[in-house]
C-alpha positions as a Markdown table, in Angstrom:
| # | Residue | x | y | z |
|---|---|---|---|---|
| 1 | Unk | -8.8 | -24.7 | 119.6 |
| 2 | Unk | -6.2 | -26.3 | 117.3 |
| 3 | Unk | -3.6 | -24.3 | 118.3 |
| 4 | Unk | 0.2 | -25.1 | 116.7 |
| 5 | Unk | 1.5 | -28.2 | 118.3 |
| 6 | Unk | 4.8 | -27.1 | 119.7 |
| 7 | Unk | 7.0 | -29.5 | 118.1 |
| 8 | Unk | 9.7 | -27.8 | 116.6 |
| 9 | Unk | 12.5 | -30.6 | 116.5 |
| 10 | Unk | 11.8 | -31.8 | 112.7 |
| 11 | Unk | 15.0 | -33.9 | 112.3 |
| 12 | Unk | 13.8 | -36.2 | 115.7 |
| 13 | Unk | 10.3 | -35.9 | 114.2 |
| 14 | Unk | 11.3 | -37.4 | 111.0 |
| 15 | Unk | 13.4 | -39.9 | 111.7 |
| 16 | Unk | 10.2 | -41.1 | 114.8 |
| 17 | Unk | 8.6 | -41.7 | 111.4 |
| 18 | Unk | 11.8 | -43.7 | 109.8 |
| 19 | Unk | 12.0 | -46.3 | 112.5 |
| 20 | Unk | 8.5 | -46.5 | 113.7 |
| 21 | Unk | 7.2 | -50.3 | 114.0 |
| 22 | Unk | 4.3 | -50.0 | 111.4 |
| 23 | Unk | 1.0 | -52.1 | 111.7 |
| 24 | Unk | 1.0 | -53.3 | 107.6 |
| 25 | Unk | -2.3 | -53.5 | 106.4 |
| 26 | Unk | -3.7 | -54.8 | 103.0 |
| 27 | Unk | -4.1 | -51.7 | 101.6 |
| 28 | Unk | -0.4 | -50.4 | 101.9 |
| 29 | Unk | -1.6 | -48.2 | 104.8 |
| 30 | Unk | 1.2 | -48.2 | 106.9 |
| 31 | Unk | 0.7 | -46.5 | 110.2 |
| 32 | Unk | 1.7 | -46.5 | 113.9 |
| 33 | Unk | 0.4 | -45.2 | 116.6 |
| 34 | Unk | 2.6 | -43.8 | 119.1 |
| 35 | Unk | 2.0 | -41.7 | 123.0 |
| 36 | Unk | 4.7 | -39.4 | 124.5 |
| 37 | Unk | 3.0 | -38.1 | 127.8 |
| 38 | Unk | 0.2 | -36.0 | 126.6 |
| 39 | Unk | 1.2 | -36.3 | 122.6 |
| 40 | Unk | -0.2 | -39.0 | 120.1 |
| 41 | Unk | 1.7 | -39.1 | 117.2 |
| 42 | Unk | 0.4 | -40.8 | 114.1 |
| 43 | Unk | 2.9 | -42.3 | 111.6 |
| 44 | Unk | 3.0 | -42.9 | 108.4 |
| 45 | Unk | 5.3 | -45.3 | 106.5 |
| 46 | Unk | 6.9 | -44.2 | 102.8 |
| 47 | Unk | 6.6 | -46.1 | 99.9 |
| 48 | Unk | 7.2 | -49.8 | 100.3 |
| 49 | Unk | 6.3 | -52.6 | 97.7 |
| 50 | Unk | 4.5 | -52.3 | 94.6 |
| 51 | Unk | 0.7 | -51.8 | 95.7 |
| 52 | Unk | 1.9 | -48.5 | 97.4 |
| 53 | Unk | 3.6 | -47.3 | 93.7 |
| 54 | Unk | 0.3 | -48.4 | 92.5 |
| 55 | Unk | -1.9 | -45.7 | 94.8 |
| 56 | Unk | 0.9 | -42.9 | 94.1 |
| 57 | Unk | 0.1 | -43.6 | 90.2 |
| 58 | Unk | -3.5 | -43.8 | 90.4 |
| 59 | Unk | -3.7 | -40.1 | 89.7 |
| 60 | Unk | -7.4 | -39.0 | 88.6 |
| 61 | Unk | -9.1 | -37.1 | 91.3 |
| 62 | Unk | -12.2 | -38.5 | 93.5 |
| 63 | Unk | -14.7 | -36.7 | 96.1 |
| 64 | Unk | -14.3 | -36.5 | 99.3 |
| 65 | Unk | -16.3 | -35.2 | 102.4 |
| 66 | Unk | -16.0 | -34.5 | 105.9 |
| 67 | Unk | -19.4 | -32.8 | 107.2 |
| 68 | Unk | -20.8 | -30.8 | 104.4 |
| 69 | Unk | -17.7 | -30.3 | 102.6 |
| 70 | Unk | -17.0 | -32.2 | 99.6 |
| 71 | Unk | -13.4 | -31.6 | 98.1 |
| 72 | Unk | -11.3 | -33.5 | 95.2 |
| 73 | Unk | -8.5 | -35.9 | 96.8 |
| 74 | Unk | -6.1 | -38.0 | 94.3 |
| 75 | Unk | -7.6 | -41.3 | 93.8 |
| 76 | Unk | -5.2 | -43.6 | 94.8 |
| 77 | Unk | -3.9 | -41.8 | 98.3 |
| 78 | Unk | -7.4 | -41.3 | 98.9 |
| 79 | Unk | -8.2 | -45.4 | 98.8 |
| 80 | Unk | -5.7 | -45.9 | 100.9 |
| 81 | Unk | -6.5 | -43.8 | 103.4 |
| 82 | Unk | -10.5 | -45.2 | 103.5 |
| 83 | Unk | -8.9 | -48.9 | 103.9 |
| 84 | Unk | -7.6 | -47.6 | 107.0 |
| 85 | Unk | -8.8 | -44.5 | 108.9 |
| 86 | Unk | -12.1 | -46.5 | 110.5 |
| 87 | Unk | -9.4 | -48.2 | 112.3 |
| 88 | Unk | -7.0 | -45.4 | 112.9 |
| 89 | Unk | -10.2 | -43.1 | 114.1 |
| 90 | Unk | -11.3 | -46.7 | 116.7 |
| 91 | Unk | -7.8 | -46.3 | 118.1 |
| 92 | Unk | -7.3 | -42.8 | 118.4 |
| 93 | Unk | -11.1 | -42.5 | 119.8 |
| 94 | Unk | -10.2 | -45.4 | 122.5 |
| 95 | Unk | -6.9 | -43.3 | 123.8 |
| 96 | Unk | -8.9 | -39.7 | 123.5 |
| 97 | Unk | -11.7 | -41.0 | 125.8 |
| 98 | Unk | -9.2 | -42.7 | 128.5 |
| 99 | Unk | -7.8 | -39.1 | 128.9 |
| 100 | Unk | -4.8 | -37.1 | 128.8 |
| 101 | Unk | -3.9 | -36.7 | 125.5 |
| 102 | Unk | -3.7 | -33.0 | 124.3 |
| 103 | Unk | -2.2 | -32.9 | 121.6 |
| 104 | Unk | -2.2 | -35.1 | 117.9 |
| 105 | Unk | 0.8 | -35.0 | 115.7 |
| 106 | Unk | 0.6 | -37.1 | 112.7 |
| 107 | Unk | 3.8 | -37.2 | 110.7 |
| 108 | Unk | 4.5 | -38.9 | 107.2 |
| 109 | Unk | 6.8 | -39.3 | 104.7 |
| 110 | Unk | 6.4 | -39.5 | 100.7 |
| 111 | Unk | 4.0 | -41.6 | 99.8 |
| 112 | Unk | 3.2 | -41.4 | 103.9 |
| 113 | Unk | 2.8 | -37.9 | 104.0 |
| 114 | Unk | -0.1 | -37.7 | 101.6 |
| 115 | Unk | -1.8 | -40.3 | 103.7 |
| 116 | Unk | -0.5 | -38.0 | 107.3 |
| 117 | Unk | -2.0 | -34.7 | 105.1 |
| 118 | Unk | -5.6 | -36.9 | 105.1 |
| 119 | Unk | -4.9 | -37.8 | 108.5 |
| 120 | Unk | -4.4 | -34.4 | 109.6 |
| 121 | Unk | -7.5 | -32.8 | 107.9 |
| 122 | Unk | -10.0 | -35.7 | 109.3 |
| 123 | Unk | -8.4 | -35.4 | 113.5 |
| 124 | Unk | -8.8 | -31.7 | 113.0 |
| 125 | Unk | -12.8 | -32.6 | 111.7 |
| 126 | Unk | -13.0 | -34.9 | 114.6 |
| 127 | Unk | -10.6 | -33.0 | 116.8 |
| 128 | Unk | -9.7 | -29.4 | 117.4 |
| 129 | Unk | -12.5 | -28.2 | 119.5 |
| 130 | Unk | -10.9 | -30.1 | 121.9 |
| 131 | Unk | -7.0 | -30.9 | 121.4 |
| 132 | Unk | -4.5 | -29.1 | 119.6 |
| 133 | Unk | -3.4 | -30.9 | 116.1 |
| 134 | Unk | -1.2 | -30.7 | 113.6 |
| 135 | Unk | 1.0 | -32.6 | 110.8 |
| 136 | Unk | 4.1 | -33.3 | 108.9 |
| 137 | Unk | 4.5 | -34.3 | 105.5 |
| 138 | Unk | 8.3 | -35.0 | 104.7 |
| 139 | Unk | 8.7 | -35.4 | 100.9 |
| 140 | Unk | 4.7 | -35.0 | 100.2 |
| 141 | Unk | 3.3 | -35.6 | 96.8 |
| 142 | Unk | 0.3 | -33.3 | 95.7 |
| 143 | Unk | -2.6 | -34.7 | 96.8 |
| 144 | Unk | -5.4 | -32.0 | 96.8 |
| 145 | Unk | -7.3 | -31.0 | 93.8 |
| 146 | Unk | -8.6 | -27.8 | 92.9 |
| 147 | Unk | -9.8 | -25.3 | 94.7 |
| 148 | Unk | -10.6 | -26.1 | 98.8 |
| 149 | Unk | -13.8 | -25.2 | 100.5 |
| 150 | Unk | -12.4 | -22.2 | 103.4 |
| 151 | Unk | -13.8 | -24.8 | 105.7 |
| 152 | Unk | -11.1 | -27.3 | 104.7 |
| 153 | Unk | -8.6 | -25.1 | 104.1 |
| 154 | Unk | -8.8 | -24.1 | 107.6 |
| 155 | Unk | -8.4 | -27.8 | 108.5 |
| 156 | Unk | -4.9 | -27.8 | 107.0 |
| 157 | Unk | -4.1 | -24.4 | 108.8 |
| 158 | Unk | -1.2 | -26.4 | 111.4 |
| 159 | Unk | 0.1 | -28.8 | 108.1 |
| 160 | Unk | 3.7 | -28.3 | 107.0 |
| 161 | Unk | 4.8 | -29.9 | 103.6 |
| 162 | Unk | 9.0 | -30.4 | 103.9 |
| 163 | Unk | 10.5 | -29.8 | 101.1 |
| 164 | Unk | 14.1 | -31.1 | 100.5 |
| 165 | Unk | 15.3 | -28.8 | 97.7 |
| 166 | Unk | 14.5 | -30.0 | 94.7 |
| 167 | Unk | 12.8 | -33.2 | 95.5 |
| 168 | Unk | 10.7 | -34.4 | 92.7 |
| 169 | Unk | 8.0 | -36.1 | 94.5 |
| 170 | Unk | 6.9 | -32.7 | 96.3 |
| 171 | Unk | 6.4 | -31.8 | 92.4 |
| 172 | Unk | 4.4 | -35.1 | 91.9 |
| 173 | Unk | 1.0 | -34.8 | 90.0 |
| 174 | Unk | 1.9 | -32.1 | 88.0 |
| 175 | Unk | 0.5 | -28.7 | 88.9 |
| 176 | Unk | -0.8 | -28.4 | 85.0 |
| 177 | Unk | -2.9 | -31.4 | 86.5 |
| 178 | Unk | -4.9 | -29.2 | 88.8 |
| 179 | Unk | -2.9 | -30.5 | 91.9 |
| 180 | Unk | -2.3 | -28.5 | 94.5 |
| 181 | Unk | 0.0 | -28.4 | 98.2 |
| 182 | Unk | -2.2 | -27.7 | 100.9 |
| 183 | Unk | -1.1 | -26.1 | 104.2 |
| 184 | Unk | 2.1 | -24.5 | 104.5 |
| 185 | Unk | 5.5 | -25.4 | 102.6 |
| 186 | Unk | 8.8 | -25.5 | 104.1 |
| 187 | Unk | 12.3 | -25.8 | 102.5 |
| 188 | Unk | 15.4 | -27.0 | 103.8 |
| 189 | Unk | 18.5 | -27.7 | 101.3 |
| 190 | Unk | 19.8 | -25.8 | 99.0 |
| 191 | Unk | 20.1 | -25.8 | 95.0 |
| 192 | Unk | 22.8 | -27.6 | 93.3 |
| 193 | Unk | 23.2 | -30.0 | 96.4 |
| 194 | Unk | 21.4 | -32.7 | 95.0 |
| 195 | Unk | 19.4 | -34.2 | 92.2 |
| 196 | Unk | 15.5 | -34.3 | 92.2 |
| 197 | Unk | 15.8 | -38.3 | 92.9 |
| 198 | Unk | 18.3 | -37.8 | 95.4 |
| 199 | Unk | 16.8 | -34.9 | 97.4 |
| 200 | Unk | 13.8 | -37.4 | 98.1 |
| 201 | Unk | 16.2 | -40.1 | 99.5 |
| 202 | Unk | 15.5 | -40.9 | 103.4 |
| 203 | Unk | 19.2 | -40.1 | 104.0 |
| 204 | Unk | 19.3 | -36.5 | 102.3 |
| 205 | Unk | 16.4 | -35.8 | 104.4 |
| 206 | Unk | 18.4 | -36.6 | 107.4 |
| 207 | Unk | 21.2 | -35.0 | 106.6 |
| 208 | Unk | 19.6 | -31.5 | 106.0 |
| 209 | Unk | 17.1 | -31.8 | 108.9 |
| 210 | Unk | 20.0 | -31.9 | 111.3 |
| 211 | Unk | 21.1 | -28.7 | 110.5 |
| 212 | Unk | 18.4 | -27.2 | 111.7 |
């Protein structure tokens, strides 16, 4: 099934993930969980504090598998993710099996958006043979490694990486690293606005989203 979710207002969808009230977990998994009607959204906080700087450094590359594919995730996103999804899958599983949700829209920002990108790839696993899902990464490091199974690819088929022209974390491992953007990328901006440090702020984001 996983059809496109039809979400299309980015700049209410972004700042959602701003002023969400986020569950803060040992692992510097931010997340909240959120239903609209039919729509679950999953949230993921940006960097706050110095264990989530920590996990954005941690950069050498570790298995992963969902079924029988096994893919190359950056180390320190992917730790945080583990510490967290058992408990994000219990909730999610809980609100699926009461009915009525048809849709899953998990939605992160920097350091956030890596973890939404893992989010997005394991409800599609779990998923889209039954509900339509999707995700938004606002500001999204490089998280992927190499090259992807089609399987998982596929999985990443309804992801959108927001780019804020020329935000420096959306170029964050380094490509020479063997890190790649999965899904599809999306730019808003435009050169010579801002700085690379700048582009990334929560504000700049704001600004440019509302103009579309």
């Amino acid at each position: 099934m996983n059809m496109p979710c039809p979400y299309t207002d980015l700049h209410r969808l972004f700042r959602r993930c701003l002023y969400a009230a986020y569950i803060h977990t040992g692992k510097s998994a931010d997340y909240a969980v959120q239903q609209h009607g039919s729509r679950l959204y999953l949230l993921f906080e940006c960097s706050n504090g110095g264990e989530d700087w920590k996990s954005n450094l941690n950069f050498p590359a570790r298995a992963y598998q969902n079924g029988n594919e096994r893919w190359f995730v950056h180390r320190g996103f992917l730790a945080v993710w583990k510490s967290v999804r058992d408990e994000i899958e219990a909730e999610v599983a809980a609100r699926v099996a009461r009915g009525g949700i048809l849709e899953i829209v998990c939605v992160g920002y920097s350091h956030g958006a890596a973890l939404c990108g893992l989010a997005t790839e394991d409800m599609t696993f779990l998923y889209s043979d039954r509900l339509s899902v999707c995700g938004y990464g606002f500001g999204c490091p490089r998280f992927a490694w190499g090259p992807l199974p089609r399987a998982v690819q596929k999985r990443f088929e309804h992801f959108s990486v927001i780019r804020n022209i020329p935000d420096a974390v959306t170029y964050l491992p380094p490509a020479i690293m063997g890190y790649t953007h999965v899904g599809h990328m999306h730019t808003i901006g435009k050169k010579g606005k801002y700085s690379p440090i700048d582009a990334h702020r929560p504000e700049s984001y704001v600004t440019e989203l509302a103009k579309i």
